[in-house]
Amino acid sequence: MTDFSVGDDHFLLDGRPVRLLSGALHYFRVHEAQWEHRLSMLRAMGLTCVETYVPWNLHEPRPGVFRDVGALGRFLDAVHGAGLLAIVRPGPYICAEWENGGLPAWVTGRFGRRVRTRDVGYGAAVERWFGELLPQVVQRQITRGGPVIMVQAENEYGSYGSDRVHLEELAGLLRRCGVTVPLFTSDGPEDHMLTGGSVPGLLATANFGAGAREAFEVMRRHRPRGPLMCMEFWCGWFGQWGGEPVVRDPAETAEALREILECGASVNVYMAHGGTNFAGWSGANRSGPLQDQALVPTVTSYDYDAPVDEYGRPTEKFWLMRKVLEEYGDGPLPALPPEPVGLRGPVRVELTQGAPLAAVLEALGDPETVESGVPPTFEELGVDRGLVRYRVGVPGPRQAYPLGAAGLRDRAVVYVDGVRAGVLTEEDHTLEEPVAGPAEVELWVESLGRVNYGPRLGESKGITGGVLHERQFLHGVRARALRLDAFDEPGAVARVRFGDAGEAGRTGLFRGSFEVEDAAGTDHAGLELPGWERGFVWVNGFCLGRYWSVGPERTLYVPGPVLREGANEVWVLELEEAGEPFVELGPGAPVRTGAPGGAVG
Ligand code: GLA
């Protein structure tokens, strides 16, 4: 195959009409050593193409500092090796329930509301990023013998803005960087989204979970010609902390898929296999009335109620969708690869050692800022994922007044003169007990994930207003950041001074070890932290992501490839209330979690 194009009624592969049966699998949500298995599952389901986003913030953590951009190329090679075509959606904004919709925190911190517009500074940052990234895509286009057939410009731009010049400039940039395959946009099938998000010369596609006939009618009003494609057929939905588990009925899902195909359209199943938001990269949404939207952070699992579950296994939905896809594909479908094997368990891991949070900050934290007056935001401190300790003095003598944090994002554990005084949130931002001066106050502030969708995309984290005593700003705030990335530096955790777990206190870093037999034959495990409140957990230095007792997710996914034959190590960073000093590992279970679908995203 050497050529792919957009015809008047169909996509054309080497000149022949073709229907795309595509499924989303994000390379950054699946351990690299498992790509091959998961891609074979997609092939066996009847898909012939794979779609992936690219998260800019994962790959450019600091301006001009790039991290493993080659991962995309290696993934596209694996896609090619699996006999699949590829659709790439490089953003730069991707939404995707990913922190900040994929925009680096330094980009939103620097450009604020000017992101996703024709702003010159934002444009220059995008240009540098695409210059670095796109060679991975360009050399793997179908015209050069690779799998890439299409590339998306931006993502659901019509749900956000109306700066079409920006979209056109982005398309021009993709072309200048060497992308020659067809470009497209994708948007909700609504008039304002399609008018805001599509531009002449680029194929327009639609995103929806049901009602293909009406959706494509709307599309036809805007685009009388061109192949029809549902670029995101939402076969499930994402989970939110504190929300209810949601499962989409498999038979109804398969019928919704059939309706798309009966319209003669192409499809990209979002998600075919969702995977996991490792390392605290889950984003958040804002829901409720525009002026008073609550933050709703996304869970660690990105299982999505997808046909291939988080553990790589076929579900009932898989078999029903496979049946539909088989009817529309060419010839019999390949057999499934071997079923993934889970860790034999339960294995109880005693966390024998612990270090208070202050000791962790001492060993792994950034230098403390000098008294800056007002509290710096996470963006000003260069923190994407992690927490910041703010310290400030209450002058005295003075009587007791309410003490709180204005503009708190998202959550703070507060100490007054070394004694825990409460937990503050964006809504409950004032301590229950008033505070007299003089006193020393510490606020340990955590980000629960940056907003990835809607007008509050890119808002900053930390104490974005100030520390208030009565109505007076307390100035002279010092801040010290503990970035999650600090745990990745080789040998970093060895610098922490551990003692007995029982003496570390209610928050801190805890560790323990366990033995594994037949690590090579183990595809995955599930990890539970009964009685622990909220924080992050690592296995052999690999960050599994956030845990939180509010649920509905209880079991964190452990990719088998991070396990070692013999001794293995667990670290738990507890930020609110440590449980009994142990965690449990077992074969794991698919996490079917979520909030009522369709409201956001
Ligand atoms: C939209 C976005 C996706 C994702 C889905 C919901 O369609 O384009 O990135 O956020 O919603 O899962």
PDB file of N, CA, C and O in Angstrom, residues 280-332:
ATOM      1  N   GLY A 280      -0.004   9.677  37.671  1.00  0.00           N
ATOM      2  CA  GLY A 280      -0.704  10.918  37.999  1.00  0.00           C
ATOM      3  C   GLY A 280      -1.039  11.799  36.812  1.00  0.00           C
ATOM      4  O   GLY A 280      -1.248  13.006  36.972  1.00  0.00           O
ATOM      5  N   TRP A 281      -1.148  11.203  35.614  1.00  0.00           N
ATOM      6  CA  TRP A 281      -1.443  12.009  34.430  1.00  0.00           C
ATOM      7  C   TRP A 281      -2.937  12.158  34.157  1.00  0.00           C
ATOM      8  O   TRP A 281      -3.315  12.771  33.141  1.00  0.00           O
ATOM      9  N   SER A 282      -3.813  11.618  35.005  1.00  0.00           N
ATOM     10  CA  SER A 282      -5.260  11.791  34.772  1.00  0.00           C
ATOM     11  C   SER A 282      -5.601  13.271  34.806  1.00  0.00           C
ATOM     12  O   SER A 282      -5.087  14.004  35.651  1.00  0.00           O
ATOM     13  N   GLY A 283      -6.520  13.657  33.966  1.00  0.00           N
ATOM     14  CA  GLY A 283      -6.997  15.036  33.987  1.00  0.00           C
ATOM     15  C   GLY A 283      -8.203  15.181  34.901  1.00  0.00           C
ATOM     16  O   GLY A 283      -8.452  14.342  35.774  1.00  0.00           O
ATOM     17  N   ALA A 284      -8.923  16.265  34.705  1.00  0.00           N
ATOM     18  CA  ALA A 284     -10.120  16.535  35.507  1.00  0.00           C
ATOM     19  C   ALA A 284     -11.090  17.319  34.643  1.00  0.00           C
ATOM     20  O   ALA A 284     -10.704  17.929  33.644  1.00  0.00           O
ATOM     21  N   ASN A 285     -12.364  17.264  35.035  1.00  0.00           N
ATOM     22  CA  ASN A 285     -13.362  18.085  34.367  1.00  0.00           C
ATOM     23  C   ASN A 285     -13.928  19.081  35.370  1.00  0.00           C
ATOM     24  O   ASN A 285     -13.731  18.945  36.579  1.00  0.00           O
ATOM     25  N   ARG A 286     -14.628  20.072  34.859  1.00  0.00           N
ATOM     26  CA  ARG A 286     -15.411  20.978  35.696  1.00  0.00           C
ATOM     27  C   ARG A 286     -16.855  20.706  35.338  1.00  0.00           C
ATOM     28  O   ARG A 286     -17.207  20.687  34.157  1.00  0.00           O
ATOM     29  N   SER A 287     -17.711  20.457  36.336  1.00  0.00           N
ATOM     30  CA  SER A 287     -19.102  20.205  35.991  1.00  0.00           C
ATOM     31  C   SER A 287     -20.015  21.073  36.831  1.00  0.00           C
ATOM     32  O   SER A 287     -19.640  21.521  37.920  1.00  0.00           O
ATOM     33  N   GLY A 288     -21.216  21.320  36.312  1.00  0.00           N
ATOM     34  CA  GLY A 288     -22.182  22.169  37.000  1.00  0.00           C
ATOM     35  C   GLY A 288     -22.318  23.497  36.277  1.00  0.00           C
ATOM     36  O   GLY A 288     -21.733  23.690  35.214  1.00  0.00           O
ATOM     37  N   PRO A 289     -23.098  24.441  36.861  1.00  0.00           N
ATOM     38  CA  PRO A 289     -23.318  25.741  36.214  1.00  0.00           C
ATOM     39  C   PRO A 289     -21.990  26.470  35.975  1.00  0.00           C
ATOM     40  O   PRO A 289     -21.099  26.413  36.826  1.00  0.00           O
ATOM     41  N   LEU A 290     -21.892  27.136  34.828  1.00  0.00           N
ATOM     42  CA  LEU A 290     -20.610  27.701  34.389  1.00  0.00           C
ATOM     43  C   LEU A 290     -19.886  28.533  35.443  1.00  0.00           C
ATOM     44  O   LEU A 290     -18.669  28.450  35.590  1.00  0.00           O
ATOM     45  N   GLN A 291     -20.647  29.341  36.214  1.00  0.00           N
ATOM     46  CA  GLN A 291     -20.003  30.242  37.162  1.00  0.00           C
ATOM     47  C   GLN A 291     -19.517  29.526  38.421  1.00  0.00           C
ATOM     48  O   GLN A 291     -18.781  30.079  39.215  1.00  0.00           O
ATOM     49  N   ASP A 292     -19.981  28.292  38.615  1.00  0.00           N
ATOM     50  CA  ASP A 292     -19.734  27.642  39.890  1.00  0.00           C
ATOM     51  C   ASP A 292     -19.456  26.154  39.669  1.00  0.00           C
ATOM     52  O   ASP A 292     -20.128  25.302  40.231  1.00  0.00           O
ATOM     53  N   GLN A 293     -18.495  25.892  38.815  1.00  0.00           N
ATOM     54  CA  GLN A 293     -18.267  24.500  38.442  1.00  0.00           C
ATOM     55  C   GLN A 293     -17.358  23.802  39.431  1.00  0.00           C
ATOM     56  O   GLN A 293     -16.303  24.323  39.788  1.00  0.00           O
ATOM     57  N   ALA A 294     -17.760  22.598  39.831  1.00  0.00           N
ATOM     58  CA  ALA A 294     -16.928  21.815  40.748  1.00  0.00           C
ATOM     59  C   ALA A 294     -15.895  21.021  39.949  1.00  0.00           C
ATOM     60  O   ALA A 294     -16.150  20.591  38.827  1.00  0.00           O
ATOM     61  N   LEU A 295     -14.735  20.829  40.569  1.00  0.00           N
ATOM     62  CA  LEU A 295     -13.689  20.027  39.940  1.00  0.00           C
ATOM     63  C   LEU A 295     -14.028  18.547  40.126  1.00  0.00           C
ATOM     64  O   LEU A 295     -14.314  18.113  41.239  1.00  0.00           O
ATOM     65  N   VAL A 296     -13.991  17.798  39.022  1.00  0.00           N
ATOM     66  CA  VAL A 296     -14.255  16.362  39.100  1.00  0.00           C
ATOM     67  C   VAL A 296     -13.064  15.626  38.468  1.00  0.00           C
ATOM     68  O   VAL A 296     -12.980  15.507  37.251  1.00  0.00           O
ATOM     69  N   PRO A 297     -12.136  15.174  39.308  1.00  0.00           N
ATOM     70  CA  PRO A 297     -10.936  14.541  38.761  1.00  0.00           C
ATOM     71  C   PRO A 297     -11.206  13.124  38.229  1.00  0.00           C
ATOM     72  O   PRO A 297     -12.062  12.413  38.751  1.00  0.00           O
ATOM     73  N   THR A 298     -10.469  12.750  37.214  1.00  0.00           N
ATOM     74  CA  THR A 298     -10.614  11.446  36.568  1.00  0.00           C
ATOM     75  C   THR A 298      -9.792  10.389  37.309  1.00  0.00           C
ATOM     76  O   THR A 298      -8.678  10.676  37.755  1.00  0.00           O
ATOM     77  N   VAL A 299     -10.340   9.181  37.389  1.00  0.00           N
ATOM     78  CA  VAL A 299      -9.647   8.097  38.103  1.00  0.00           C
ATOM     79  C   VAL A 299      -8.390   7.653  37.349  1.00  0.00           C
ATOM     80  O   VAL A 299      -8.159   8.047  36.201  1.00  0.00           O
ATOM     81  N   THR A 300      -7.620   6.809  38.011  1.00  0.00           N
ATOM     82  CA  THR A 300      -6.371   6.317  37.429  1.00  0.00           C
ATOM     83  C   THR A 300      -6.624   5.325  36.285  1.00  0.00           C
ATOM     84  O   THR A 300      -5.952   5.357  35.266  1.00  0.00           O
ATOM     85  N   SER A 301      -7.610   4.469  36.480  1.00  0.00           N
ATOM     86  CA  SER A 301      -7.925   3.521  35.414  1.00  0.00           C
ATOM     87  C   SER A 301      -8.504   4.256  34.220  1.00  0.00           C
ATOM     88  O   SER A 301      -9.294   5.192  34.373  1.00  0.00           O
ATOM     89  N   TYR A 302      -8.110   3.855  33.015  1.00  0.00           N
ATOM     90  CA  TYR A 302      -8.789   4.336  31.803  1.00  0.00           C
ATOM     91  C   TYR A 302      -9.402   3.128  31.096  1.00  0.00           C
ATOM     92  O   TYR A 302      -9.372   3.015  29.885  1.00  0.00           O
ATOM     93  N   ASP A 303      -9.916   2.234  31.907  1.00  0.00           N
ATOM     94  CA  ASP A 303     -10.583   1.035  31.386  1.00  0.00           C
ATOM     95  C   ASP A 303     -11.654   1.393  30.364  1.00  0.00           C
ATOM     96  O   ASP A 303     -11.797   0.746  29.326  1.00  0.00           O
ATOM     97  N   TYR A 304     -12.435   2.434  30.692  1.00  0.00           N
ATOM     98  CA  TYR A 304     -13.394   3.036  29.763  1.00  0.00           C
ATOM     99  C   TYR A 304     -14.577   2.133  29.435  1.00  0.00           C
ATOM    100  O   TYR A 304     -15.363   2.420  28.566  1.00  0.00           O
ATOM    101  N   ASP A 305     -14.666   0.993  30.134  1.00  0.00           N
ATOM    102  CA  ASP A 305     -15.684  -0.006  29.762  1.00  0.00           C
ATOM    103  C   ASP A 305     -15.510  -0.385  28.287  1.00  0.00           C
ATOM    104  O   ASP A 305     -16.476  -0.599  27.543  1.00  0.00           O
ATOM    105  N   ALA A 306     -14.254  -0.449  27.874  1.00  0.00           N
ATOM    106  CA  ALA A 306     -13.917  -0.737  26.478  1.00  0.00           C
ATOM    107  C   ALA A 306     -14.016  -2.244  26.230  1.00  0.00           C
ATOM    108  O   ALA A 306     -13.985  -3.038  27.171  1.00  0.00           O
ATOM    109  N   PRO A 307     -14.100  -2.639  24.959  1.00  0.00           N
ATOM    110  CA  PRO A 307     -14.222  -4.075  24.651  1.00  0.00           C
ATOM    111  C   PRO A 307     -13.034  -4.905  25.143  1.00  0.00           C
ATOM    112  O   PRO A 307     -13.231  -6.032  25.587  1.00  0.00           O
ATOM    113  N   VAL A 308     -11.816  -4.366  25.054  1.00  0.00           N
ATOM    114  CA  VAL A 308     -10.656  -5.031  25.662  1.00  0.00           C
ATOM    115  C   VAL A 308     -10.422  -4.311  26.989  1.00  0.00           C
ATOM    116  O   VAL A 308     -10.132  -3.117  27.001  1.00  0.00           O
ATOM    117  N   ASP A 309     -10.574  -5.025  28.108  1.00  0.00           N
ATOM    118  CA  ASP A 309     -10.563  -4.335  29.398  1.00  0.00           C
ATOM    119  C   ASP A 309      -9.152  -3.898  29.798  1.00  0.00           C
ATOM    120  O   ASP A 309      -8.179  -4.168  29.085  1.00  0.00           O
ATOM    121  N   GLU A 310      -9.070  -3.195  30.941  1.00  0.00           N
ATOM    122  CA  GLU A 310      -7.777  -2.646  31.374  1.00  0.00           C
ATOM    123  C   GLU A 310      -6.730  -3.750  31.505  1.00  0.00           C
ATOM    124  O   GLU A 310      -5.535  -3.506  31.354  1.00  0.00           O
ATOM    125  N   TYR A 311      -7.188  -4.968  31.801  1.00  0.00           N
ATOM    126  CA  TYR A 311      -6.278  -6.099  32.000  1.00  0.00           C
ATOM    127  C   TYR A 311      -5.984  -6.860  30.704  1.00  0.00           C
ATOM    128  O   TYR A 311      -5.415  -7.946  30.727  1.00  0.00           O
ATOM    129  N   GLY A 312      -6.422  -6.297  29.564  1.00  0.00           N
ATOM    130  CA  GLY A 312      -6.087  -6.886  28.267  1.00  0.00           C
ATOM    131  C   GLY A 312      -6.969  -8.056  27.880  1.00  0.00           C
ATOM    132  O   GLY A 312      -6.620  -8.805  26.955  1.00  0.00           O
ATOM    133  N   ARG A 313      -8.098  -8.198  28.574  1.00  0.00           N
ATOM    134  CA  ARG A 313      -8.940  -9.370  28.323  1.00  0.00           C
ATOM    135  C   ARG A 313     -10.171  -9.015  27.491  1.00  0.00           C
ATOM    136  O   ARG A 313     -10.680  -7.895  27.573  1.00  0.00           O
ATOM    137  N   PRO A 314     -10.660  -9.982  26.710  1.00  0.00           N
ATOM    138  CA  PRO A 314     -11.883  -9.717  25.941  1.00  0.00           C
ATOM    139  C   PRO A 314     -13.096  -9.724  26.868  1.00  0.00           C
ATOM    140  O   PRO A 314     -13.156 -10.514  27.811  1.00  0.00           O
ATOM    141  N   THR A 315     -14.025  -8.834  26.625  1.00  0.00           N
ATOM    142  CA  THR A 315     -15.255  -8.750  27.423  1.00  0.00           C
ATOM    143  C   THR A 315     -16.429  -9.184  26.542  1.00  0.00           C
ATOM    144  O   THR A 315     -16.267  -9.403  25.335  1.00  0.00           O
ATOM    145  N   GLU A 316     -17.594  -9.221  27.131  1.00  0.00           N
ATOM    146  CA  GLU A 316     -18.790  -9.534  26.343  1.00  0.00           C
ATOM    147  C   GLU A 316     -18.945  -8.514  25.209  1.00  0.00           C
ATOM    148  O   GLU A 316     -19.303  -8.851  24.085  1.00  0.00           O
ATOM    149  N   LYS A 317     -18.637  -7.260  25.533  1.00  0.00           N
ATOM    150  CA  LYS A 317     -18.712  -6.214  24.511  1.00  0.00           C
ATOM    151  C   LYS A 317     -17.770  -6.517  23.348  1.00  0.00           C
ATOM    152  O   LYS A 317     -18.093  -6.264  22.192  1.00  0.00           O
ATOM    153  N   PHE A 318     -16.600  -7.057  23.668  1.00  0.00           N
ATOM    154  CA  PHE A 318     -15.626  -7.438  22.640  1.00  0.00           C
ATOM    155  C   PHE A 318     -16.271  -8.421  21.657  1.00  0.00           C
ATOM    156  O   PHE A 318     -16.225  -8.227  20.433  1.00  0.00           O
ATOM    157  N   TRP A 319     -16.878  -9.471  22.202  1.00  0.00           N
ATOM    158  CA  TRP A 319     -17.420 -10.521  21.321  1.00  0.00           C
ATOM    159  C   TRP A 319     -18.567  -9.980  20.476  1.00  0.00           C
ATOM    160  O   TRP A 319     -18.686 -10.306  19.291  1.00  0.00           O
ATOM    161  N   LEU A 320     -19.419  -9.135  21.052  1.00  0.00           N
ATOM    162  CA  LEU A 320     -20.568  -8.613  20.294  1.00  0.00           C
ATOM    163  C   LEU A 320     -20.117  -7.625  19.218  1.00  0.00           C
ATOM    164  O   LEU A 320     -20.629  -7.627  18.100  1.00  0.00           O
ATOM    165  N   MET A 321     -19.122  -6.797  19.555  1.00  0.00           N
ATOM    166  CA  MET A 321     -18.631  -5.842  18.554  1.00  0.00           C
ATOM    167  C   MET A 321     -17.870  -6.585  17.455  1.00  0.00           C
ATOM    168  O   MET A 321     -17.924  -6.223  16.285  1.00  0.00           O
ATOM    169  N   ARG A 322     -17.172  -7.632  17.854  1.00  0.00           N
ATOM    170  CA  ARG A 322     -16.420  -8.440  16.883  1.00  0.00           C
ATOM    171  C   ARG A 322     -17.374  -9.013  15.825  1.00  0.00           C
ATOM    172  O   ARG A 322     -17.066  -9.019  14.623  1.00  0.00           O
ATOM    173  N   LYS A 323     -18.537  -9.471  16.310  1.00  0.00           N
ATOM    174  CA  LYS A 323     -19.512 -10.054  15.377  1.00  0.00           C
ATOM    175  C   LYS A 323     -19.956  -9.021  14.339  1.00  0.00           C
ATOM    176  O   LYS A 323     -20.038  -9.308  13.137  1.00  0.00           O
ATOM    177  N   VAL A 324     -20.211  -7.808  14.812  1.00  0.00           N
ATOM    178  CA  VAL A 324     -20.644  -6.749  13.897  1.00  0.00           C
ATOM    179  C   VAL A 324     -19.513  -6.403  12.925  1.00  0.00           C
ATOM    180  O   VAL A 324     -19.712  -6.316  11.705  1.00  0.00           O
ATOM    181  N   LEU A 325     -18.307  -6.255  13.469  1.00  0.00           N
ATOM    182  CA  LEU A 325     -17.175  -5.853  12.624  1.00  0.00           C
ATOM    183  C   LEU A 325     -16.863  -6.932  11.582  1.00  0.00           C
ATOM    184  O   LEU A 325     -16.508  -6.624  10.442  1.00  0.00           O
ATOM    185  N   GLU A 326     -17.031  -8.187  11.964  1.00  0.00           N
ATOM    186  CA  GLU A 326     -16.736  -9.299  11.044  1.00  0.00           C
ATOM    187  C   GLU A 326     -17.628  -9.200   9.800  1.00  0.00           C
ATOM    188  O   GLU A 326     -17.178  -9.462   8.680  1.00  0.00           O
ATOM    189  N   GLU A 327     -18.880  -8.774  10.019  1.00  0.00           N
ATOM    190  CA  GLU A 327     -19.804  -8.663   8.880  1.00  0.00           C
ATOM    191  C   GLU A 327     -19.350  -7.602   7.894  1.00  0.00           C
ATOM    192  O   GLU A 327     -19.677  -7.655   6.715  1.00  0.00           O
ATOM    193  N   TYR A 328     -18.635  -6.599   8.402  1.00  0.00           N
ATOM    194  CA  TYR A 328     -18.247  -5.487   7.531  1.00  0.00           C
ATOM    195  C   TYR A 328     -16.786  -5.555   7.088  1.00  0.00           C
ATOM    196  O   TYR A 328     -16.319  -4.694   6.374  1.00  0.00           O
ATOM    197  N   GLY A 329     -16.079  -6.587   7.537  1.00  0.00           N
ATOM    198  CA  GLY A 329     -14.660  -6.710   7.179  1.00  0.00           C
ATOM    199  C   GLY A 329     -14.468  -7.633   5.991  1.00  0.00           C
ATOM    200  O   GLY A 329     -15.428  -8.111   5.388  1.00  0.00           O
ATOM    201  N   ASP A 330     -13.183  -7.860   5.639  1.00  0.00           N
ATOM    202  CA  ASP A 330     -12.874  -8.768   4.519  1.00  0.00           C
ATOM    203  C   ASP A 330     -12.402 -10.087   5.101  1.00  0.00           C
ATOM    204  O   ASP A 330     -11.285 -10.144   5.618  1.00  0.00           O
ATOM    205  N   GLY A 331     -13.213 -11.083   5.006  1.00  0.00           N
ATOM    206  CA  GLY A 331     -12.769 -12.443   5.343  1.00  0.00           C
ATOM    207  C   GLY A 331     -12.752 -12.726   6.825  1.00  0.00           C
ATOM    208  O   GLY A 331     -13.078 -11.859   7.641  1.00  0.00           O
ATOM    209  N   PRO A 332     -12.366 -13.961   7.166  1.00  0.00           N
ATOM    210  CA  PRO A 332     -12.408 -14.391   8.563  1.00  0.00           C
ATOM    211  C   PRO A 332     -11.405 -13.627   9.422  1.00  0.00           C
ATOM    212  O   PRO A 332     -10.349 -13.209   8.937  1.00  0.00           O
TER     213      PRO A 332
END
